[in-house]
Each structure stands twice: as structure tokens, then as C-alpha cells.
PDB file of C-alpha atoms in Angstrom:
ATOM      1  CA  GLY A  24     -14.820 -62.089 -70.213  1.00 71.00           C
ATOM      2  CA  LEU A  25     -10.352 -62.143 -70.339  1.00 72.00           C
ATOM      3  CA  THR A  26     -10.198 -64.890 -67.430  1.00 70.00           C
ATOM      4  CA  ASN A  27     -11.300 -67.340 -69.731  1.00 77.00           C
ATOM      5  CA  LEU A  28      -8.792 -66.867 -72.783  1.00 80.00           C
ATOM      6  CA  LYS A  29      -6.599 -70.040 -70.669  1.00 80.00           C
ATOM      7  CA  LYS A  30      -3.661 -69.842 -73.217  1.00 89.00           C
ATOM      8  CA  VAL A  31      -2.573 -66.417 -73.160  1.00 92.00           C
ATOM      9  CA  ARG A  32       0.701 -65.819 -72.500  1.00 95.00           C
ATOM     10  CA  GLU A  33       0.626 -62.176 -72.291  1.00 93.00           C
ATOM     11  CA  VAL A  34      -1.433 -58.690 -71.093  1.00 91.00           C
ATOM     12  CA  TYR A  35      -0.547 -55.766 -71.503  1.00 90.00           C
ATOM     13  CA  LEU A  36      -2.819 -53.487 -69.722  1.00 87.00           C
ATOM     14  CA  HIS A  37      -0.583 -50.098 -68.610  1.00 80.00           C
ATOM     15  CA  LYS A  38      -1.899 -46.999 -69.525  1.00 78.00           C
ATOM     16  CA  ASN A  39      -5.171 -48.302 -69.935  1.00 75.00           C
ATOM     17  CA  GLN A  40      -7.206 -46.250 -67.946  1.00 79.00           C
ATOM     18  CA  ILE A  41      -8.326 -49.358 -66.349  1.00 79.00           C
ATOM     19  CA  TYR A  42     -10.234 -48.708 -63.417  1.00 81.00           C
ATOM     20  CA  LEU A  43     -11.484 -51.702 -61.363  1.00 82.00           C
ATOM     21  CA  ASP A  44      -9.485 -54.561 -59.763  1.00 88.00           C
ATOM     22  CA  ILE A  45      -7.875 -57.848 -60.574  1.00 91.00           C
ATOM     23  CA  PRO A  46     -11.582 -60.584 -60.597  1.00 90.00           C
ATOM     24  CA  PRO A  47      -9.983 -63.091 -58.762  1.00 92.00           C
ATOM     25  CA  GLN A  48     -10.051 -65.262 -62.242  1.00 93.00           C
ATOM     26  CA  ILE A  49      -6.335 -64.467 -62.736  1.00 93.00           C
ATOM     27  CA  GLY A  50      -5.829 -67.496 -61.032  1.00 93.00           C
ATOM     28  CA  ASP A  51      -7.589 -69.987 -64.417  1.00 93.00           C
ATOM     29  CA  MET A  52      -5.182 -68.476 -66.671  1.00 93.00           C
ATOM     30  CA  GLU A  53      -2.670 -70.474 -65.894  1.00 93.00           C
ATOM     31  CA  ASN A  54      -0.374 -70.377 -68.764  1.00 96.00           C
ATOM     32  CA  LEU A  55       0.137 -66.655 -68.159  1.00 96.00           C
ATOM     33  CA  GLU A  56       3.616 -65.337 -67.888  1.00 98.00           C
ATOM     34  CA  ASP A  57       3.784 -61.772 -67.870  1.00 97.00           C
ATOM     35  CA  LEU A  58       0.670 -59.595 -66.786  1.00 95.00           C
ATOM     36  CA  ARG A  59       1.482 -54.980 -66.953  1.00 95.00           C
ATOM     37  CA  LEU A  60      -1.115 -53.515 -64.946  1.00 91.00           C
ATOM     38  CA  HIS A  61       0.771 -50.462 -64.720  1.00 91.00           C
ATOM     39  CA  GLU A  62      -0.504 -45.987 -64.827  1.00 87.00           C
ATOM     40  CA  ASN A  63      -4.124 -47.674 -64.174  1.00 88.00           C
ATOM     41  CA  GLU A  64      -6.291 -46.814 -61.932  1.00 89.00           C
ATOM     42  CA  MET A  65      -6.727 -50.631 -60.021  1.00 87.00           C
ATOM     43  CA  PHE A  66      -7.452 -50.638 -56.425  1.00 88.00           C
ATOM     44  CA  ASP A  67      -8.240 -53.063 -53.973  1.00 92.00           C
ATOM     45  CA  ASP A  68      -6.177 -56.631 -52.788  1.00 94.00           C
ATOM     46  CA  ILE A  69      -3.860 -58.854 -55.340  1.00 94.00           C
ATOM     47  CA  PRO A  70      -6.323 -61.374 -55.853  1.00 95.00           C
ATOM     48  CA  ASP A  71      -4.385 -64.506 -53.618  1.00 95.00           C
ATOM     49  CA  SER A  72      -5.434 -67.088 -56.584  1.00 96.00           C
ATOM     50  CA  LEU A  73      -3.577 -64.877 -58.989  1.00 96.00           C
ATOM     51  CA  TYR A  74      -0.388 -66.539 -56.700  1.00 97.00           C
ATOM     52  CA  SER A  75      -1.063 -69.829 -57.964  1.00 97.00           C
ATOM     53  CA  ILE A  76       0.012 -68.982 -62.351  1.00 97.00           C
ATOM     54  CA  ARG A  77       3.082 -71.301 -61.704  1.00 96.00           C
ATOM     55  CA  LYS A  78       4.173 -69.600 -64.727  1.00 97.00           C
ATOM     56  CA  LEU A  79       4.248 -66.154 -64.094  1.00 98.00           C
ATOM     57  CA  LYS A  80       7.658 -64.377 -64.643  1.00 98.00           C
ATOM     58  CA  TYR A  81       6.662 -60.717 -65.057  1.00 98.00           C
ATOM     59  CA  LEU A  82       3.729 -58.666 -62.658  1.00 97.00           C
ATOM     60  CA  TRP A  83       3.789 -55.325 -62.938  1.00 96.00           C
ATOM     61  CA  LEU A  84       1.413 -53.381 -60.755  1.00 95.00           C
ATOM     62  CA  GLN A  85       3.825 -50.598 -59.802  1.00 95.00           C
ATOM     63  CA  ASP A  86       2.698 -46.224 -60.303  1.00 94.00           C
ATOM     64  CA  THR A  87      -1.109 -46.263 -60.341  1.00 91.00           C
ATOM     65  CA  VAL A  88      -3.055 -42.995 -61.045  1.00 91.00           C
ATOM     66  CA  TYR A  89      -5.487 -41.200 -58.824  1.00 91.00           C
ATOM     67  CA  CYS A  90      -8.216 -39.459 -61.830  1.00 89.00           C
ATOM     68  CA  GLU A  91     -10.442 -36.669 -60.259  1.00 90.00           C
ATOM     69  CA  GLU A  92     -12.950 -35.298 -62.659  1.00 89.00           C
ATOM     70  CA  VAL A  93     -11.838 -31.740 -63.868  1.00 91.00           C
ATOM     71  CA  GLN A  94     -14.327 -28.920 -64.183  1.00 88.00           C
ATOM     72  CA  GLU A  95     -13.472 -28.466 -67.578  1.00 85.00           C
ATOM     73  CA  GLY A  96     -14.805 -31.710 -68.239  1.00 85.00           C
ATOM     74  CA  GLY A  97     -12.242 -35.208 -68.436  1.00 86.00           C
ATOM     75  CA  TYR A  98     -10.122 -36.447 -65.532  1.00 86.00           C
ATOM     76  CA  GLU A  99      -7.147 -35.355 -64.371  1.00 89.00           C
ATOM     77  CA  CYS A 100      -4.523 -38.273 -63.666  1.00 89.00           C
ATOM     78  CA  SER A 101      -2.055 -38.059 -61.449  1.00 92.00           C
ATOM     79  CA  ILE A 102       0.318 -41.295 -59.720  1.00 91.00           C
ATOM     80  CA  ASP A 103      -0.567 -41.638 -56.087  1.00 87.00           C
ATOM     81  CA  SER A 104       0.505 -43.651 -53.111  1.00 90.00           C
ATOM     82  CA  ASP A 105      -1.712 -43.567 -51.710  1.00 91.00           C
ATOM     83  CA  PHE A 106      -4.725 -45.404 -54.450  1.00 92.00           C
ATOM     84  CA  GLY A 107      -4.320 -48.487 -55.682  1.00 93.00           C
ATOM     85  CA  PHE A 108      -3.643 -51.633 -55.020  1.00 94.00           C
ATOM     86  CA  THR A 109      -3.868 -52.738 -50.770  1.00 94.00           C
ATOM     87  CA  GLY A 110      -3.438 -55.411 -48.727  1.00 95.00           C
ATOM     88  CA  THR A 111      -0.913 -58.091 -47.907  1.00 96.00           C
ATOM     89  CA  ILE A 112       2.809 -59.126 -50.376  1.00 97.00           C
ATOM     90  CA  SER A 113       0.504 -63.329 -50.014  1.00 97.00           C
ATOM     91  CA  THR A 114       3.263 -66.122 -47.997  1.00 97.00           C
ATOM     92  CA  LYS A 115       2.048 -68.013 -51.635  1.00 98.00           C
ATOM     93  CA  ILE A 116       4.350 -65.166 -53.413  1.00 98.00           C
ATOM     94  CA  GLY A 117       6.481 -68.505 -53.254  1.00 97.00           C
ATOM     95  CA  ASN A 118       4.125 -70.254 -55.509  1.00 97.00           C
ATOM     96  CA  LEU A 119       6.206 -67.963 -58.216  1.00 98.00           C
ATOM     97  CA  ASP A 120       9.113 -69.850 -59.249  1.00 95.00           C
ATOM     98  CA  LYS A 121       9.760 -67.974 -61.741  1.00 97.00           C
ATOM     99  CA  LEU A 122       9.242 -65.064 -60.981  1.00 97.00           C
ATOM    100  CA  GLN A 123      11.468 -63.130 -63.025  1.00 96.00           C
ATOM    101  CA  GLN A 124      10.285 -59.012 -62.148  1.00 96.00           C
ATOM    102  CA  LEU A 125       7.845 -57.571 -59.608  1.00 97.00           C
ATOM    103  CA  LEU A 126       7.383 -53.923 -59.653  1.00 96.00           C
ATOM    104  CA  ILE A 127       4.902 -53.147 -57.109  1.00 96.00           C
ATOM    105  CA  ASN A 128       6.424 -49.387 -55.642  1.00 95.00           C
ATOM    106  CA  ASN A 129       3.537 -46.077 -55.807  1.00 94.00           C
ATOM    107  CA  ASN A 130       0.917 -48.864 -53.968  1.00 95.00           C
ATOM    108  CA  PRO A 131      -0.357 -48.557 -50.303  1.00 95.00           C
ATOM    109  CA  ILE A 132       0.690 -52.033 -50.126  1.00 96.00           C
ATOM    110  CA  SER A 133       1.689 -52.823 -46.307  1.00 96.00           C
ATOM    111  CA  GLY A 134       3.224 -55.065 -44.113  1.00 96.00           C
ATOM    112  CA  ILE A 135       5.913 -56.774 -44.600  1.00 97.00           C
ATOM    113  CA  ILE A 136       8.019 -58.660 -47.177  1.00 97.00           C
ATOM    114  CA  PRO A 137       7.048 -63.013 -46.617  1.00 98.00           C
ATOM    115  CA  THR A 138      10.252 -65.205 -45.694  1.00 98.00           C
ATOM    116  CA  GLU A 139       8.940 -66.941 -48.374  1.00 98.00           C
ATOM    117  CA  ILE A 140      10.276 -63.942 -51.575  1.00 97.00           C
ATOM    118  CA  GLY A 141      13.362 -66.746 -50.688  1.00 96.00           C
ATOM    119  CA  LEU A 142      11.854 -69.426 -53.317  1.00 97.00           C
ATOM    120  CA  CYS A 143      11.487 -66.795 -56.182  1.00 96.00           C
ATOM    121  CA  GLU A 144      15.192 -67.729 -57.071  1.00 94.00           C
ATOM    122  CA  ASN A 145      14.602 -65.230 -60.352  1.00 94.00           C
ATOM    123  CA  LEU A 146      13.903 -62.534 -59.585  1.00 95.00           C
ATOM    124  CA  ALA A 147      15.716 -59.743 -60.948  1.00 93.00           C
ATOM    125  CA  LEU A 148      13.719 -56.875 -59.914  1.00 94.00           C
ATOM    126  CA  LEU A 149      11.858 -55.664 -57.323  1.00 95.00           C
ATOM    127  CA  HIS A 150      10.884 -52.479 -56.846  1.00 95.00           C
ATOM    128  CA  ILE A 151       8.680 -52.215 -53.288  1.00 96.00           C
ATOM    129  CA  HIS A 152       9.498 -48.179 -52.426  1.00 93.00           C
ATOM    130  CA  LYS A 153       6.843 -45.637 -51.996  1.00 92.00           C
ATOM    131  CA  THR A 154       4.511 -48.497 -50.712  1.00 94.00           C
ATOM    132  CA  ASN A 155       3.588 -48.917 -47.602  1.00 94.00           C
ATOM    133  CA  ILE A 156       6.075 -52.128 -45.753  1.00 95.00           C
ATOM    134  CA  VAL A 157       7.649 -51.534 -43.040  1.00 94.00           C
ATOM    135  CA  GLY A 158      10.163 -53.640 -41.442  1.00 94.00           C
ATOM    136  CA  SER A 159      13.567 -55.645 -43.226  1.00 95.00           C
ATOM    137  CA  ALA A 160      14.307 -57.164 -45.664  1.00 95.00           C
ATOM    138  CA  PRO A 161      13.930 -61.138 -43.845  1.00 96.00           C
ATOM    139  CA  ILE A 162      17.407 -63.408 -44.469  1.00 95.00           C
ATOM    140  CA  GLU A 163      15.568 -65.073 -47.579  1.00 96.00           C
ATOM    141  CA  LEU A 164      15.565 -62.141 -49.703  1.00 94.00           C
ATOM    142  CA  CYS A 165      18.985 -60.855 -49.174  1.00 92.00           C
ATOM    143  CA  LEU A 166      20.167 -64.301 -49.968  1.00 92.00           C
ATOM    144  CA  LEU A 167      18.838 -63.632 -53.591  1.00 91.00           C
ATOM    145  CA  ARG A 168      21.530 -60.463 -54.167  1.00 85.00           C
ATOM    146  CA  GLU A 169      23.628 -64.083 -54.477  1.00 83.00           C
ATOM    147  CA  LYS A 170      22.035 -65.165 -57.664  1.00 84.00           C
ATOM    148  CA  SER A 171      19.826 -62.420 -60.302  1.00 82.00           C
ATOM    149  CA  LEU A 172      18.867 -60.358 -57.379  1.00 82.00           C
ATOM    150  CA  ASN A 173      22.399 -57.925 -58.142  1.00 70.00           C
ATOM    151  CA  SER A 174      23.313 -54.962 -59.526  1.00 59.00           C
ATOM    152  CA  GLU A 175      27.645 -56.653 -60.199  1.00 62.00           C
ATOM    153  CA  ASN A 176      26.546 -57.528 -64.128  1.00 56.00           C
ATOM    154  CA  ASP A 177      23.711 -55.148 -64.221  1.00 56.00           C
ATOM    155  CA  VAL A 178      21.432 -57.377 -64.276  1.00 63.00           C
ATOM    156  CA  GLY A 179      18.954 -56.795 -60.735  1.00 75.00           C
ATOM    157  CA  VAL A 180      17.692 -54.271 -59.071  1.00 88.00           C
ATOM    158  CA  PHE A 181      16.318 -54.379 -55.685  1.00 91.00           C
ATOM    159  CA  TYR A 182      14.186 -50.648 -54.938  1.00 91.00           C
ATOM    160  CA  ALA A 183      12.430 -49.959 -51.361  1.00 93.00           C
ATOM    161  CA  ASP A 184      11.959 -47.593 -49.030  1.00 91.00           C
ATOM    162  CA  CYS A 185      15.337 -47.927 -46.824  1.00 90.00           C
ATOM    163  CA  ARG A 186      16.834 -44.537 -46.337  1.00 88.00           C
ATOM    164  CA  PRO A 187      16.783 -42.725 -43.303  1.00 83.00           C
ATOM    165  CA  ASN A 188      12.881 -40.909 -43.412  1.00 74.00           C
ATOM    166  CA  ASN A 189      13.319 -37.370 -44.367  1.00 67.00           C
ATOM    167  CA  LYS A 190      16.946 -36.973 -43.538  1.00 71.00           C
ATOM    168  CA  THR A 191      15.834 -37.413 -39.415  1.00 73.00           C
ATOM    169  CA  GLN A 192      14.363 -40.350 -38.684  1.00 80.00           C
ATOM    170  CA  ALA A 193      14.686 -43.930 -39.118  1.00 84.00           C
ATOM    171  CA  PRO A 194      14.113 -45.802 -42.890  1.00 86.00           C
ATOM    172  CA  PHE A 195      10.776 -46.188 -42.624  1.00 85.00           C
ATOM    173  CA  PHE A 196      12.289 -50.104 -44.576  1.00 92.00           C
ATOM    174  CA  ALA A 197      15.195 -51.753 -43.807  1.00 92.00           C
ATOM    175  CA  CYS A 198      17.367 -53.675 -45.882  1.00 91.00           C
ATOM    176  CA  ASP A 199      21.309 -55.128 -46.353  1.00 88.00           C
ATOM    177  CA  CYS A 200      20.319 -55.464 -49.125  1.00 89.00           C
ATOM    178  CA  CYS A 201      18.970 -53.294 -51.627  1.00 88.00           C
ATOM    179  CA  SER A 202      20.518 -51.943 -54.297  1.00 86.00           C
ATOM    180  CA  ASP A 203      18.711 -49.000 -54.006  1.00 88.00           C
ATOM    181  CA  CYS A 204      17.289 -46.628 -51.262  1.00 90.00           C
ATOM    182  CA  CYS A 205      14.226 -44.243 -51.381  1.00 89.00           C
ATOM    183  CA  ASP A 206      13.141 -41.933 -49.089  1.00 87.00           C
ATOM    184  CA  HIS A 207       9.875 -42.745 -48.066  1.00 82.00           C
ATOM    185  CA  THR A 208       9.067 -39.141 -47.166  1.00 83.00           C
ATOM    186  CA  THR A 209      10.471 -36.807 -49.581  1.00 82.00           C
ATOM    187  CA  LYS A 210       9.952 -39.957 -52.933  1.00 81.00           C
ATOM    188  CA  VAL A 211      13.592 -39.615 -53.528  1.00 84.00           C
ATOM    189  CA  CYS A 212      15.504 -42.662 -54.626  1.00 82.00           C
ATOM    190  CA  ILE A 213      19.727 -43.232 -54.667  1.00 77.00           C
ATOM    191  CA  ALA A 214      21.332 -46.285 -55.743  1.00 69.00           C
ATOM    192  CA  ASP A 215      23.092 -47.638 -52.782  1.00 53.00           C
ATOM    193  CA  ASP A 216      25.788 -50.125 -55.027  1.00 42.00           C
TER     194      ASP A 216
END
């Protein structure tokens, strides 16, 4: 299969009507720098082996779709944040020290952002909005705003569910360093910078 291709550097399989999870053998693709699987019907936890791909720079798992069979035949698919990748972001995220873009929005990923994300010093684009991630942005992540994860030079963007939830409740995710905040209930995002 695909994971036997050890020298592959880029995998672009977005919008390919893929229905599966990421195989645990993904970690065998040691030269992989760019993995884009967004807008497919994918699910299950992100395998721990993915966090061992030391050269990985771009990880796009956002906008997972949910498909239903329709009466006329065929399928109707739409992006739905209640379906897709589950589990949490592993503390092993810190192994990806070359990571520049992490897009996992529109997935039911939960838990908190581990402090080890601060080891990803090249991180310039982070989308965790429209997920079930709770808590607050760790200081280690906020310190990345002084590096590549800043929007002063139109370089870095950090989206999270940090707007007051439905204008009546506390934000779903507390963040003092997000560049753009979304309302977890209404799914509306507004730039704060």
C-alpha cells in the first residue's frame, strides 16, 4: 500500500472520496513532508506513529466530510464537525519540530492542546476551531506568536473556538494569543488582529 512508499515526500489525497482511517504504518513514511487528507470521509484517532515522521511540515486533516446515501442513488456529502478524526492531539506533537501547518478543524477531536506543541517552533498556521478541544492555549503555544505563528506580517494564523459561545456563554476555548476566534455554536469566525 501507500505506506510502503518510504521515499515519498508529498501525499495529496484531498477530495478523493476516501473512506477509511489513517493506517498505523503511516509512521514508516519517514521522508514524508506534506500530508493532505482533508475533505474525505475519514475517521478514528490520529495514529501515534504519525508523530514519528520527523520531516513532516504540513498536516492537513481538516474539513472531514460525512456522506449519506440518497434515494436517487449515489451519496450526498457535507462537512460536519461531528464526524471525522477523534481522540486527542498527542503529547508526541512535539516530535514534529519541522511542522509549519496543522489544520484539524471541523473534526470531533477533543481534549486539550498539549504544552509540547511549543516545540513546533516553525508552526505558522494552526486551525483548531470547530473541534471539541477545550481548556486554554498553553503558554508554550502563545510564545510561538513571537516566532512564525503571528499575523503581523501576514505569515501566521491561529484559529480557535475562543469567541463567547453563542454570545451568551464563556468561550469554548480560552485563548489570549489567537489571531482569529470562532463561536463554537454558530461556527462564525472573526479575526481579532
